[in-house]
Coordinates of C-alpha atoms and ligand atoms in Angstrom, one line a residue:
M1 CA 0.0 0.0 0.0
R2 CA 1.3 3.4 -0.9
T3 CA 1.1 5.9 2.0
I4 CA 2.0 9.5 2.8
S5 CA 3.5 10.3 6.2
K6 CA 0.7 11.5 8.6
N7 CA 3.4 13.4 10.5
L8 CA 4.2 15.5 7.4
S9 CA 0.7 15.8 5.9
N10 CA -0.7 17.0 9.2
L11 CA 1.9 19.6 9.7
T12 CA 0.4 23.0 10.0
R13 CA 1.5 25.4 7.3
S14 CA 3.1 28.7 8.3
G15 CA 0.3 31.4 8.4
I16 CA 2.9 33.9 7.1
R17 CA 3.4 31.8 4.0
M18 CA -0.4 31.2 3.6
I19 CA -1.0 35.0 3.5
L20 CA 2.0 35.6 1.2
D21 CA 0.7 33.0 -1.3
K22 CA -2.6 34.9 -1.5
A23 CA -0.9 38.3 -1.5
V24 CA 1.3 37.6 -4.5
L25 CA -1.7 36.8 -6.6
L26 CA -3.1 40.4 -6.1
E27 CA -2.4 43.2 -8.5
E28 CA -1.6 45.5 -5.7
S29 CA -0.2 44.3 -2.4
Y30 CA 1.9 45.6 0.6
H31 CA 4.2 43.0 2.1
L32 CA 4.2 43.5 5.8
E33 CA 4.0 39.7 6.4
I34 CA 7.4 38.3 5.6
G35 CA 10.7 39.0 7.4
D36 CA 12.8 39.6 4.3
P37 CA 14.9 42.8 4.3
G38 CA 13.9 45.2 1.4
F39 CA 17.7 45.8 0.7
D40 CA 20.0 44.1 -1.8
T41 CA 23.0 42.3 -0.4
P42 CA 25.8 44.8 -0.1
E43 CA 28.0 45.0 -3.2
H44 CA 31.3 43.7 -1.7
I45 CA 29.5 40.5 -0.7
Q46 CA 28.0 40.1 -4.1
E47 CA 31.5 40.6 -5.7
A48 CA 33.1 38.0 -3.4
A49 CA 30.5 35.4 -4.6
I50 CA 31.0 36.3 -8.3
S51 CA 34.8 35.8 -7.9
A52 CA 34.1 32.5 -6.1
I53 CA 32.1 31.3 -9.1
R54 CA 34.6 32.5 -11.6
G55 CA 37.5 31.1 -9.6
G56 CA 35.9 27.6 -9.5
N57 CA 35.0 27.7 -5.9
T58 CA 31.9 25.7 -6.8
H59 CA 32.4 22.3 -5.2
Y60 CA 31.4 20.5 -2.0
T61 CA 33.0 21.8 1.2
T62 CA 33.6 19.8 4.4
H63 CA 30.3 19.2 6.1
A64 CA 30.9 21.7 8.9
G65 CA 31.9 24.4 6.4
M66 CA 35.0 25.9 4.8
P67 CA 37.8 26.2 7.4
S68 CA 38.5 29.8 6.5
L69 CA 34.8 30.7 7.1
R70 CA 34.8 28.8 10.4
E71 CA 37.9 30.7 11.5
A72 CA 36.1 34.0 10.6
I73 CA 33.1 32.9 12.6
L74 CA 35.4 31.9 15.6
E75 CA 36.9 35.4 15.5
K76 CA 33.5 37.0 15.3
V77 CA 31.8 35.0 18.1
T78 CA 34.9 35.5 20.3
K79 CA 35.0 39.3 19.8
E80 CA 31.4 40.2 19.4
N81 CA 29.5 37.6 21.4
N82 CA 32.2 37.0 24.1
I83 CA 31.9 33.2 23.6
G84 CA 34.9 31.3 24.5
A85 CA 34.8 28.5 21.8
R86 CA 37.2 26.3 19.9
F87 CA 37.2 25.8 16.1
E88 CA 35.6 22.3 16.5
Q89 CA 32.6 23.8 18.1
I90 CA 31.6 25.8 15.1
G91 CA 29.6 24.7 12.0
V92 CA 28.0 26.3 9.0
T93 CA 24.4 25.4 7.9
P94 CA 22.2 26.3 5.0
G95 CA 20.4 29.1 6.9
G96 CA 19.9 29.5 10.6
V97 CA 16.8 27.3 10.1
F98 CA 18.8 24.1 9.8
A99 CA 21.0 25.0 12.7
V100 CA 17.9 25.0 14.9
A101 CA 16.8 21.7 13.5
A102 CA 20.2 20.1 13.9
A103 CA 20.4 21.4 17.5
M104 CA 17.0 19.8 18.3
M105 CA 18.1 16.5 16.7
A106 CA 21.4 16.5 18.5
I107 CA 20.0 16.8 22.0
S108 CA 17.0 14.5 22.0
E109 CA 15.4 11.2 21.1
K110 CA 12.0 10.7 19.6
G111 CA 9.2 11.4 22.1
D112 CA 11.3 13.9 24.2
E113 CA 10.0 17.3 24.9
I114 CA 11.3 20.7 23.9
L115 CA 10.1 24.0 25.2
I116 CA 9.4 26.7 22.6
P117 CA 8.0 30.2 22.8
D118 CA 4.3 31.3 22.2
P119 CA 4.5 33.6 20.3
G120 CA 7.5 32.2 18.6
W121 CA 8.9 31.6 15.1
P122 CA 6.5 28.9 13.6
N123 CA 9.4 26.6 12.5
Y124 CA 10.3 25.8 16.1
H125 CA 7.0 23.9 16.2
T126 CA 7.1 22.3 12.8
Q127 CA 10.7 21.2 13.1
S128 CA 10.2 19.6 16.4
V129 CA 7.1 17.7 15.1
V130 CA 9.0 16.6 12.0
I131 CA 11.9 15.3 14.2
G132 CA 9.4 13.4 16.4
L133 CA 9.7 15.7 19.5
K134 CA 6.8 17.0 21.5
P135 CA 6.8 20.8 21.4
V136 CA 5.6 22.4 24.7
Y137 CA 4.8 26.0 24.4
Y138 CA 5.8 28.5 27.1
H139 CA 3.8 31.8 27.0
L140 CA 5.3 35.2 26.4
S141 CA 2.6 37.8 27.1
L142 CA 2.0 41.1 25.4
D143 CA 1.3 42.6 28.8
S144 CA 4.8 41.9 30.1
N145 CA 6.4 43.1 26.8
F146 CA 7.1 39.4 25.9
Q147 CA 9.6 38.8 28.7
P148 CA 9.8 35.2 30.0
D149 CA 8.2 34.2 33.3
I150 CA 10.8 31.8 34.6
S151 CA 8.7 30.2 37.3
S152 CA 5.9 29.5 34.9
I153 CA 8.4 28.0 32.4
E154 CA 9.9 26.0 35.1
S155 CA 6.5 24.4 35.9
M156 CA 6.4 23.0 32.4
I157 CA 9.7 21.1 32.6
S158 CA 9.2 17.3 32.9
S159 CA 11.5 14.3 33.0
R160 CA 11.3 14.2 29.1
T161 CA 12.3 17.9 28.6
R162 CA 15.6 18.1 26.8
G163 CA 15.9 21.8 26.1
I164 CA 14.4 25.2 25.7
V165 CA 14.5 27.4 22.7
I166 CA 14.9 31.1 23.3
N167 CA 15.0 33.9 20.7
S168 CA 16.3 37.4 21.5
P169 CA 15.9 39.8 19.7
G170 CA 12.7 38.0 19.1
N171 CA 10.6 37.1 16.1
P172 CA 7.7 37.9 16.2
T173 CA 7.9 39.9 19.5
G174 CA 10.7 42.4 18.9
A175 CA 11.6 41.8 22.6
V176 CA 15.2 41.7 23.8
F177 CA 16.2 39.7 26.9
S178 CA 18.6 41.4 29.3
R179 CA 21.8 39.8 30.7
Q180 CA 19.9 39.2 34.0
V181 CA 17.1 37.4 32.1
M182 CA 19.6 35.3 30.3
Q183 CA 21.4 34.5 33.6
D184 CA 18.0 33.4 35.1
L185 CA 17.2 31.2 32.2
L186 CA 20.6 29.6 32.3
E187 CA 20.2 28.9 36.0
M188 CA 16.9 27.3 35.3
C189 CA 18.5 25.1 32.7
E190 CA 21.3 24.1 35.1
K191 CA 18.9 23.3 37.8
H192 CA 16.9 20.9 35.6
D193 CA 19.9 19.8 33.5
I194 CA 18.5 20.8 30.1
Y195 CA 20.0 22.5 27.1
L196 CA 19.5 26.1 26.1
I197 CA 19.1 26.7 22.4
S198 CA 19.7 30.4 21.8
D199 CA 18.5 31.7 18.5
E200 CA 20.3 34.9 17.9
V201 CA 19.7 35.5 14.1
Y202 CA 18.5 39.1 14.9
E203 CA 21.5 39.9 17.1
R204 CA 22.6 43.0 15.2
I205 CA 19.1 44.5 14.7
L206 CA 18.7 46.5 17.9
Y207 CA 17.0 49.8 18.7
E208 CA 17.5 49.8 22.5
G209 CA 19.3 47.7 25.1
E210 CA 22.1 45.4 24.1
H211 CA 22.3 41.9 22.7
F212 CA 23.6 39.4 25.2
S213 CA 24.7 35.9 24.2
P214 CA 24.0 33.4 27.0
A215 CA 26.9 31.2 25.8
S216 CA 29.2 33.8 27.2
L217 CA 28.1 32.7 30.7
D218 CA 27.7 29.0 29.9
P219 CA 29.0 27.2 33.0
D220 CA 29.2 23.6 31.7
G221 CA 28.5 23.2 28.0
R222 CA 24.7 23.5 27.8
V223 CA 24.2 26.5 25.4
I224 CA 23.8 26.1 21.7
S225 CA 24.1 29.5 19.9
I226 CA 22.6 30.0 16.5
F227 CA 23.4 32.9 14.2
A228 CA 22.9 33.7 10.5
T229 CA 24.1 36.1 7.9
S230 CA 20.5 36.3 6.5
K231 CA 19.0 39.2 8.5
T232 CA 22.2 41.0 9.4
Y233 CA 23.5 41.4 5.9
A234 CA 20.2 41.2 3.9
M235 CA 21.3 37.7 2.7
T236 CA 18.2 35.7 3.2
G237 CA 18.5 34.0 -0.3
W238 CA 22.1 33.0 0.2
R239 CA 21.1 30.5 3.0
I240 CA 24.0 30.7 5.5
G241 CA 23.6 30.1 9.2
Y242 CA 26.1 29.0 11.8
Y243 CA 26.3 27.6 15.3
V244 CA 28.5 27.4 18.3
A245 CA 27.8 24.4 20.4
P246 CA 29.4 22.3 23.1
Q247 CA 31.8 19.9 21.4
P248 CA 29.8 16.7 21.6
V249 CA 26.6 18.5 20.5
A250 CA 28.5 20.2 17.6
K251 CA 29.8 16.8 16.5
A252 CA 26.2 15.4 16.5
M253 CA 24.9 18.5 14.6
G254 CA 27.7 17.9 12.0
R255 CA 26.3 14.4 11.5
A256 CA 22.8 15.9 10.7
I257 CA 24.4 18.3 8.2
E258 CA 26.3 15.4 6.5
S259 CA 23.2 13.2 6.4
Y260 CA 20.7 15.7 5.1
L261 CA 22.7 18.3 3.2
S262 CA 26.4 17.3 2.7
C263 CA 27.3 21.0 3.3
A264 CA 26.1 24.6 2.7
S265 CA 26.6 26.2 -0.8
S266 CA 30.3 26.9 -1.3
V267 CA 29.6 30.2 -3.2
S268 CA 27.4 31.4 -0.3
Q269 CA 30.0 30.4 2.2
V270 CA 32.5 32.6 0.4
A271 CA 29.9 35.4 0.4
A272 CA 29.3 34.9 4.2
Q273 CA 33.1 35.1 4.8
A274 CA 33.2 38.4 2.9
A275 CA 30.2 39.6 5.0
L276 CA 31.8 38.7 8.3
T277 CA 35.3 40.0 7.5
G278 CA 34.5 43.0 5.3
P279 CA 33.2 46.5 6.1
Q280 CA 30.4 46.4 8.7
D281 CA 29.0 49.9 8.2
C282 CA 26.3 48.4 5.9
I283 CA 24.6 46.9 9.1
A284 CA 24.3 50.3 10.8
E285 CA 22.8 51.8 7.7
M286 CA 20.2 49.1 7.4
V287 CA 19.3 49.2 11.1
R288 CA 18.9 53.0 10.8
S289 CA 16.4 52.4 8.0
Y290 CA 14.5 49.8 10.0
A291 CA 14.4 52.2 13.0
E292 CA 12.9 54.8 10.7
R293 CA 10.2 52.4 9.4
K294 CA 9.5 51.3 13.0
D295 CA 8.9 54.9 13.9
I296 CA 6.6 55.3 11.0
C297 CA 4.5 52.3 12.2
V298 CA 4.6 53.5 15.8
E299 CA 3.4 57.0 14.9
A300 CA 0.6 55.7 12.7
L301 CA -0.6 53.3 15.5
K302 CA -0.4 56.1 18.2
K303 CA -2.4 58.4 15.9
A304 CA -5.0 55.7 15.4
G305 CA -5.1 54.9 19.1
I306 CA -4.1 51.3 18.6
G307 CA -2.0 49.7 21.4
Y308 CA 1.2 47.8 20.5
A309 CA 4.3 46.4 22.2
T310 CA 7.4 48.7 21.7
P311 CA 10.0 46.7 19.6
Q312 CA 13.5 46.8 21.0
G313 CA 15.0 44.7 18.2
A314 CA 14.4 42.6 15.1
F315 CA 12.0 44.2 12.5
Y316 CA 8.6 43.2 13.8
L317 CA 5.9 44.8 15.8
M318 CA 3.1 43.1 17.6
L319 CA -0.3 44.5 18.3
G320 CA -3.5 43.3 20.0
I321 CA -6.7 42.9 17.9
A322 CA -9.1 41.8 20.7
D323 CA -11.1 45.1 20.2
T324 CA -11.9 44.1 16.6
G325 CA -13.8 41.0 17.6
L326 CA -11.9 39.0 14.9
G327 CA -9.5 36.1 15.3
S328 CA -6.0 36.6 13.8
Y329 CA -6.6 34.6 10.6
D330 CA -9.9 36.3 10.0
F331 CA -8.3 39.7 10.6
S332 CA -5.4 38.9 8.3
T333 CA -7.5 37.6 5.4
Q334 CA -10.1 40.3 5.6
L335 CA -7.4 43.0 5.8
L336 CA -5.7 41.5 2.7
D337 CA -9.0 41.2 0.8
A338 CA -10.1 44.7 1.7
T339 CA -6.8 46.6 1.4
G340 CA -4.1 44.5 -0.2
V341 CA -2.1 44.6 3.0
A342 CA -0.5 41.3 4.0
I343 CA 0.4 40.8 7.7
A344 CA 1.1 37.7 9.8
P345 CA -1.7 36.2 11.9
G346 CA -0.7 35.7 15.6
L347 CA -2.1 32.2 15.8
T348 CA 0.7 31.0 13.5
F349 CA 3.1 31.9 16.3
G350 CA 1.4 29.8 18.9
P351 CA -2.0 28.7 20.3
K352 CA -2.3 31.6 22.8
S353 CA -1.5 34.3 20.2
D354 CA -4.8 34.5 18.3
Q355 CA -5.5 38.0 19.7
I356 CA -2.4 39.5 18.2
I357 CA -0.9 40.2 14.8
R358 CA 2.6 40.8 13.6
I359 CA 3.7 43.6 11.3
S360 CA 7.0 43.2 9.6
Y361 CA 8.5 46.5 8.7
C362 CA 11.7 45.5 6.8
A363 CA 10.1 45.9 3.4
N364 CA 10.7 49.1 1.4
K365 CA 9.7 52.3 3.1
E366 CA 6.9 53.3 0.8
D367 CA 5.2 49.9 1.3
V368 CA 5.5 50.1 5.0
E369 CA 4.1 53.6 5.1
E370 CA 1.1 52.9 2.9
G371 CA 0.6 49.4 4.4
I372 CA 0.5 50.6 8.0
H373 CA -2.0 53.4 7.2
R374 CA -4.3 51.1 5.4
M375 CA -4.0 48.6 8.3
C376 CA -4.9 51.3 10.8
S377 CA -8.0 52.4 8.8
F378 CA -9.1 48.8 8.5
Y379 CA -8.6 48.3 12.3
Q380 CA -10.6 51.4 13.1
A381 CA -13.4 50.4 10.8
C382 CA -13.6 47.0 12.6
T383 CA -13.8 48.6 16.0
N384 CA -16.4 51.2 14.9
V385 CA -19.1 48.7 13.8
Ligands
PLP401 N1 15.2 32.1 13.6 C1 14.3 33.0 13.5 C2 13.7 33.6 14.8 C3 13.8 33.5 12.3 O1 12.9 34.4 12.2 C4 14.4 33.0 11.1 C5 13.9 33.4 9.8 O2 12.9 34.1 9.6 C6 15.4 32.0 11.3 C7 15.8 31.6 12.5 C8 16.0 31.4 10.1 O3 16.8 32.2 9.4 P1 17.5 31.8 8.0 O4 16.9 32.5 6.9 O5 19.0 32.1 8.2 O6 17.3 30.3 7.9

């Protein structure tokens, strides 16, 4: 009998992608749903990739990545993240997305539990299900600006819990966890002897506070740090992520790369090396533009009297829609149909997030400006009926 995996067929699709699929069919649409920077990859990075292609750097690399790139990563995480790591602890993946999956695979067996945030990036849920883990959501509430409640998280830890995924600066929350919060989370992990998977792909996109890598405090090899060039350098299509993990975990993650992918693209690895070792002023320029777009959104929401959580980092803004009487999918589809504005429904980020929506403001400025104004008018029309 020919069958299709129930595990895969029953997997919930990302609500962001569902809205995007509909939006691209419209003649006029405003893309405030997807987290893809509206900038081209900086020119010096493009040039490095072109030279790699012309120079024949178009073959497999070792599974954990080109040694020269791993050296560049080692230097970066040592200097910028204060992580005391060795070369063997570093690996390169096709996008941060696979580093998260490899981390989950490396620390668990089928049936084990993993704590993930609600609201959180939808792939944490789908990946754990694909791998055969049981995802257990911990809630981050809009009222507490999406900061973690450690005692409530602690109450969810069972004998099957193998790790917790945290994400700061956060998607979709825009929240940044302080050094103290990281320290508290790490103490909780030590107490219950579980791993901390720290997703730091938005580390450089900050408006207030500072980014703190919990691995810099790691007492005994329990933190797996995940980074990517995707958001920092507007390189989402190049697909380069990387990790720093305790040595036995890094080795197991390397096995996952070898089994599923062989290695990340050699051309993209050269581009990533140019990104990490080349001029860094492009980051500040892009972050300045995101800050400007954030301010446009905040001003529009204030003017319309719509409440929101102030983003400290990443390029997302969350707002409550309870007043509209609509669930987040209804709100998103009706908004798209009525105005051409695509946003992300909260429910895709977790079961307790149906009363919120996410605005992504990394698209081009004109789209963000027009999109947020249309969204505010739609919101007001919903609350006036
Ligand atoms: N982690 C978070 C929180 C994300 O939002 C994303 C992408 O949107 C990723 C990881 C994966 O990034 P990449 O494009 O490098 O795979």
